[in-house]
Amino acid sequence: MPTIDLKMARRLALARAGLLKPDWTGFPRRAADKTKRARKAALKVIERFGYLQLDTVSIAGARSHAIVLMSRLEGFQPDLAEELLQPGEPLFEYWGHEASWIPMEFYPLFEFRRHAFHEHPWWGDIIGKHPQVATQLLKRIRDEGPLRSMEMEGRGSRGWWDLKIAKRVATALWSDGRLAIRERRNFQRYYDLRERVIPAKWRGPGVGKQKAIQALLQLALRGHGWAQTGTLAKTFRLHIRADDVQGALHRLKDTGRILPCELMLTKKQKLAGWIRPKDLELAARLRRVRPHRESGVLLSPFDPLLWDRSRVERLFDFDQILEIFKPAAKRRYGYYCLPVLAGERLIARLDLKADRRRGRLAVLSLRYESKGSKRPSAIDRKAVDSGLQRFSDALGLKPTGANVS
């Protein structure tokens, strides 16, 4: 069985995540100045992972999906990230890893999920319990056009449904495929009929569950490089389908599209995982490179590289903690910390707060990963400074705070 060591797995993860030099990632270093070319570069990043996870928090000056693109494409403007989902663009919004923007070509792969979501995973058969709301909602959208949830109790309709129920029914109709998200404005969803959003070529018979799960697992592995079964299953919310996942992985192995591969933690300790044949070759080449340490980059806490906490701890010796839901007094690092990547190390965490009215980006907290050393090295300080400057330049804000050098 093929084996790789931690250094190979870590560098392969960074290469597939688009966080090494362009020679190893296949992404351009900078976002082109022209919007059309920058949009094309952003779509290439999304295609690599098969999804771009969405999140509402914007305290750092940009939401997670923008930060993911900013970290791969130097100079990428965060406002463009908010406009990627538009009529005619090759993306749709659906349950990928979480709520995500996904390349349109993958729409048929989620037919099994749309079928399963005829009963919503949170609210059960809410459409069956409120058929009149569903019928009226679909009719209103058909007659009046795209509808925001805040408009569901608009002029002429006040009082004829409960707004909370209407929002849930709309979400359920989107989850089971009868509605689609046409676009977002100010991060507000605009619901529309599926046939007015999804091109006819993608609305035909969906891919069967078995083939769809195989395709989604291949997509997941393409973005990770090397990964354990659990990571692959969680990437597209397949962890509740353990038998389907195991069967799909073994079929992919039998056809040579993926290989079982062990990660050597020590001479005696190994972890079973999977890798694509081409990535096994890439990992061997990456072992000889030396990632540049002096230029840092800030990562979203929801970055595709970071959401699997146990994987991050294993590959980077970094405890990725999200403390949004903790009371302030119990937070170790801050409300919304952005890890700083320098070369192949996660060296620090920045808790930021944007103040656009004053044109400032406040550094609320800067914490270095000490690993036995009481003071950060000059190289680490330079990497944090450069990463913060790159991030603040993209936002058009001036970094401020006691920890800014």
XYZ file of C-alpha atoms in Angstrom:
405
model
C 0.000 0.000 0.000
C 1.326 3.509 -0.806
C 2.369 5.651 2.140
C 3.053 9.343 2.643
C 4.470 11.226 5.624
C 3.081 14.282 7.385
C 5.173 16.740 5.407
C 3.931 15.300 2.120
C 0.287 15.246 3.279
C 0.478 18.814 4.596
C 2.051 20.250 1.455
C -0.310 18.286 -0.761
C -3.265 19.679 1.211
C -1.959 23.214 0.664
C -1.353 22.649 -3.035
C -4.816 21.224 -3.640
C -6.317 23.998 -1.512
C -4.656 26.601 -3.745
C -2.372 27.981 -1.031
C 1.091 27.340 -2.467
C 2.788 28.934 -5.476
C 0.836 28.879 -8.760
C 3.225 26.237 -10.150
C 1.798 23.800 -7.598
C -1.807 24.982 -7.341
C -2.842 25.759 -10.896
C -4.353 29.077 -9.732
C -3.076 32.536 -10.707
C -1.275 34.404 -7.948
C -3.280 37.593 -8.389
C -6.847 38.357 -9.337
C -6.968 40.139 -12.664
C -7.977 43.795 -12.543
C -10.746 43.249 -15.071
C -13.874 42.000 -13.349
C -14.627 39.352 -15.966
C -11.201 37.762 -15.535
C -11.377 38.010 -11.729
C -14.786 36.311 -11.820
C -13.331 33.557 -14.007
C -10.481 33.039 -11.516
C -12.992 32.861 -8.641
C -15.055 30.233 -10.477
C -11.891 28.185 -10.972
C -11.307 28.169 -7.199
C -14.896 27.080 -6.549
C -14.618 24.336 -9.151
C -11.504 22.946 -7.428
C -13.439 22.226 -4.222
C -16.854 21.718 -5.774
C -18.365 24.250 -3.351
C -17.883 27.626 -1.708
C -19.379 27.615 1.786
C -21.486 30.632 2.756
C -21.659 32.335 6.125
C -23.361 35.523 7.254
C -20.693 36.928 9.612
C -18.964 39.995 8.158
C -17.321 41.544 11.222
C -13.824 41.206 9.721
C -14.847 43.310 6.721
C -15.804 40.437 4.416
C -17.825 37.255 4.690
C -16.242 33.814 4.650
C -16.818 33.117 0.950
C -15.043 36.366 0.061
C -12.144 35.652 2.422
C -11.627 32.206 0.856
C -11.253 33.837 -2.571
C -9.123 36.715 -1.236
C -6.681 34.233 0.299
C -6.140 32.459 -3.052
C -6.258 35.459 -5.385
C -4.195 38.422 -4.245
C -6.022 41.670 -4.959
C -9.427 40.007 -5.276
C -12.133 42.503 -4.380
C -14.545 41.229 -1.692
C -17.517 43.016 -3.268
C -17.170 40.791 -6.324
C -17.596 37.702 -4.133
C -21.052 38.949 -3.130
C -22.107 39.168 -6.793
C -21.013 35.751 -8.051
C -24.496 34.224 -7.871
C -26.303 35.982 -10.705
C -28.789 34.909 -13.400
C -26.826 33.309 -16.198
C -23.726 32.593 -14.116
C -22.575 28.939 -13.829
C -23.354 28.586 -10.104
C -26.312 27.467 -8.027
C -26.923 27.583 -4.297
C -27.632 24.392 -2.400
C -26.610 22.149 0.483
C -23.020 21.226 -0.398
C -20.735 21.163 2.620
C -23.183 23.537 4.245
C -25.222 26.115 2.333
C -22.856 26.708 -0.579
C -22.426 28.037 -4.087
C -21.739 25.072 -6.356
C -20.768 24.853 -10.054
C -23.929 24.426 -12.141
C -22.579 21.309 -13.848
C -22.895 19.474 -10.520
C -26.623 20.156 -10.157
C -27.581 16.633 -11.369
C -25.392 15.072 -8.650
C -27.721 16.326 -5.919
C -30.915 14.715 -7.201
C -30.720 12.070 -4.457
C -30.494 14.828 -1.838
C -33.407 16.787 -3.272
C -35.462 13.604 -3.188
C -34.416 12.862 0.415
C -35.302 16.425 1.430
C -38.970 16.026 0.523
C -39.023 15.728 4.294
C -36.846 18.500 5.626
C -33.977 17.285 7.881
C -34.812 19.856 10.594
C -38.572 20.335 10.383
C -39.827 17.051 8.959
C -42.799 17.143 6.561
C -43.404 20.870 6.990
C -44.781 21.158 3.432
C -47.262 18.374 4.118
C -48.307 20.085 7.360
C -48.801 23.449 5.625
C -49.886 22.618 2.045
C -51.819 25.866 1.597
C -48.751 27.937 2.462
C -46.651 25.960 -0.044
C -49.278 26.291 -2.784
C -49.762 30.015 -2.245
C -46.028 30.639 -2.030
C -45.356 28.841 -5.325
C -48.269 30.690 -6.990
C -47.088 34.052 -5.757
C -43.548 33.482 -7.044
C -44.909 32.194 -10.369
C -47.124 35.253 -10.787
C -45.005 38.007 -9.234
C -41.443 36.807 -9.793
C -38.513 36.245 -7.384
C -39.308 36.761 -3.717
C -37.205 37.498 -0.652
C -38.191 35.951 2.637
C -38.712 39.411 4.127
C -41.232 40.104 1.360
C -43.341 37.037 2.020
C -45.662 39.140 4.105
C -45.716 42.040 1.716
C -48.462 44.294 0.410
C -51.758 42.534 -0.101
C -50.756 39.394 1.773
C -50.385 40.504 5.386
C -52.001 38.099 7.787
C -52.741 35.239 5.383
C -49.768 33.203 6.571
C -47.389 33.102 9.462
C -44.073 34.613 8.370
C -41.962 32.149 10.355
C -43.793 29.194 8.782
C -43.564 30.788 5.326
C -39.789 31.132 5.604
C -39.470 27.508 6.652
C -41.717 26.318 3.839
C -39.678 28.352 1.338
C -36.471 26.765 2.644
C -38.066 23.312 2.404
C -39.229 23.961 -1.184
C -35.693 25.047 -2.037
C -34.226 21.981 -0.341
C -36.470 19.585 -2.280
C -35.800 21.357 -5.575
C -39.077 23.080 -6.406
C -37.557 26.479 -5.704
C -34.040 27.739 -6.392
C -32.021 30.749 -5.261
C -31.921 33.143 -8.198
C -29.401 35.543 -6.657
C -28.416 37.306 -3.455
C -28.520 41.035 -2.843
C -27.026 42.302 0.397
C -26.766 38.594 1.172
C -30.569 38.233 1.001
C -31.827 35.189 -0.898
C -34.201 35.691 -3.813
C -36.345 32.574 -4.263
C -37.609 31.702 -7.742
C -39.059 28.715 -9.551
C -36.417 26.139 -10.406
C -37.166 26.264 -14.143
C -36.414 30.000 -14.201
C -33.013 29.535 -12.525
C -31.550 26.155 -13.500
C -30.919 25.729 -17.270
C -32.905 22.945 -18.923
C -29.754 20.957 -19.764
C -29.120 20.439 -16.031
C -32.740 19.837 -15.009
C -33.086 16.506 -16.811
C -32.964 13.150 -15.068
C -30.484 13.443 -12.228
C -27.518 11.176 -11.663
C -28.383 8.024 -9.692
C -27.439 7.964 -6.024
C -24.602 5.453 -6.407
C -22.853 7.351 -9.206
C -23.558 10.702 -7.572
C -21.909 9.707 -4.301
C -18.886 8.391 -6.190
C -18.596 11.701 -8.041
C -18.942 13.757 -4.848
C -16.284 11.708 -3.068
C -13.921 12.234 -6.000
C -14.615 15.975 -5.819
C -13.906 15.957 -2.102
C -10.614 14.117 -2.566
C -9.601 16.500 -5.355
C -9.810 19.395 -2.901
C -8.113 17.648 0.033
C -5.234 15.753 -1.602
C -5.016 12.969 0.982
C -7.924 12.365 3.345
C -9.492 9.838 5.630
C -12.917 8.400 4.878
C -14.572 10.565 7.543
C -13.251 13.799 6.045
C -14.393 12.803 2.569
C -17.851 11.870 3.833
C -18.286 15.152 5.737
C -17.223 17.293 2.790
C -20.596 16.897 1.056
C -22.705 15.898 4.078
C -22.501 12.176 3.319
C -21.505 11.039 6.813
C -25.039 9.776 7.506
C -24.680 7.438 4.508
C -21.777 5.341 5.775
C -22.628 2.198 3.806
C -23.077 4.150 0.564
C -19.756 5.930 1.141
C -17.838 2.709 1.817
C -19.307 1.061 -1.269
C -18.494 4.076 -3.451
C -14.895 4.296 -2.229
C -14.265 0.636 -2.952
C -15.762 0.932 -6.436
C -13.513 3.914 -7.110
C -10.542 1.903 -5.848
C -11.419 -1.071 -8.055
C -11.451 1.172 -11.138
C -8.121 2.782 -10.205
C -9.482 6.291 -9.785
C -8.382 6.465 -6.143
C -5.847 4.541 -4.075
C -5.808 3.486 -0.430
C -2.867 5.312 1.122
C -1.524 5.323 4.669
C -0.290 8.421 6.450
C 2.820 7.611 8.497
C 2.579 9.506 11.777
C 5.458 7.578 13.377
C 7.315 4.414 12.475
C 4.620 2.441 14.258
C 1.547 4.616 13.884
C -0.332 4.863 10.586
C -3.669 6.280 9.466
C -5.684 4.759 6.632
C -6.819 7.177 3.953
C -7.250 7.776 0.249
C -5.416 9.613 -2.513
C -5.680 10.078 -6.272
C -2.823 8.498 -8.281
C -1.780 11.871 -9.717
C -1.707 13.407 -6.239
C 0.525 10.638 -4.931
C 3.070 11.704 -7.547
C 2.542 15.377 -6.682
C 3.082 14.685 -2.975
C 6.454 13.087 -3.727
C 7.555 16.161 -5.695
C 6.313 18.557 -3.032
C 8.501 16.925 -0.401
C 11.503 18.610 -2.008
C 10.101 22.147 -2.175
C 10.528 24.858 0.431
C 7.351 26.930 0.946
C 8.036 30.661 1.299
C 7.623 31.688 4.966
C 7.866 35.471 4.891
C 4.556 36.230 3.155
C 1.497 35.493 5.253
C -2.113 35.060 4.223
C -5.243 35.274 6.362
C -7.701 32.381 6.139
C -11.397 32.230 6.850
C -12.261 30.056 9.875
C -14.593 28.216 7.451
C -11.864 27.707 4.843
C -11.989 24.293 3.086
C -8.566 23.648 4.610
C -9.740 24.315 8.165
C -13.264 23.085 8.878
C -12.155 19.540 9.799
C -10.634 20.355 13.174
C -9.002 16.973 13.828
C -7.395 16.993 10.367
C -5.994 20.493 10.947
C -4.557 19.458 14.292
C -2.936 16.399 12.752
C -1.463 18.059 9.658
C -0.593 21.486 11.112
C -0.412 20.945 14.892
C -2.979 23.752 15.175
C -6.124 23.781 17.295
C -8.705 25.421 15.045
C -11.302 26.860 17.414
C -14.393 28.844 16.455
C -15.594 30.870 19.423
C -18.533 32.796 17.982
C -21.011 31.011 20.196
C -18.993 31.311 23.411
C -19.589 34.085 25.935
C -16.864 36.705 25.627
C -15.373 35.823 29.011
C -14.812 32.224 27.933
C -13.065 32.927 24.628
C -9.369 32.105 24.414
C -8.589 33.970 21.185
C -11.541 36.063 20.031
C -14.957 36.204 18.410
C -14.021 35.552 14.763
C -10.342 34.686 14.455
C -8.626 34.386 11.106
C -5.655 31.979 11.193
C -2.475 33.215 9.488
C -0.726 30.823 7.110
C 2.985 31.361 6.431
C 4.574 28.812 4.121
C 3.268 25.513 5.455
C 2.646 26.636 9.046
C -0.326 28.213 10.771
C 1.528 30.728 12.878
C -1.020 33.082 14.451
C -4.655 34.157 14.849
C -6.078 37.611 14.242
C -9.413 38.776 15.636
C -10.466 41.717 13.464
C -13.287 44.239 13.392
C -13.905 46.431 10.374
C -15.085 50.019 10.788
C -15.908 51.204 7.277
C -17.230 54.555 8.416
C -13.777 55.436 9.761
C -11.891 53.437 7.152
C -10.221 51.255 9.781
C -9.617 47.571 10.415
C -9.118 47.133 14.142
C -6.896 44.325 15.391
C -8.719 43.260 18.542
C -6.358 40.396 19.255
C -3.180 38.907 17.777
C -2.015 35.596 19.185
C 1.070 33.769 17.903
C 1.472 30.013 18.140
C 4.340 29.850 20.614
C 5.219 26.121 20.597
C 7.639 26.595 23.480
C 9.000 29.961 22.382
C 7.851 32.988 24.366
C 8.392 35.472 21.541
C 7.533 35.143 17.834
C 10.410 35.121 15.410
C 11.132 38.091 13.161
C 10.064 35.997 10.145
C 6.720 35.172 11.772
C 6.102 38.830 12.647
C 6.888 39.813 9.070
C 4.512 37.151 7.742
C 1.668 38.366 9.978
C 2.305 41.989 8.991
C 2.284 41.150 5.281
C -0.841 39.011 5.571
C -2.694 41.715 7.495
C -1.610 44.377 5.005
C -2.719 42.270 2.042
C -6.104 41.676 3.681
C -6.649 45.315 4.671
C -5.584 46.535 1.205
C -8.223 44.315 -0.390
C -10.824 45.828 1.946
C -9.564 49.373 1.418
C -9.119 49.831 5.182
C -6.209 50.870 7.392
C -5.146 48.307 10.011
C -5.012 49.722 13.528
C -4.383 48.363 16.993
C -1.706 47.955 19.624
C -0.356 44.813 17.982
C 0.121 46.321 14.517
C 3.809 46.935 13.795
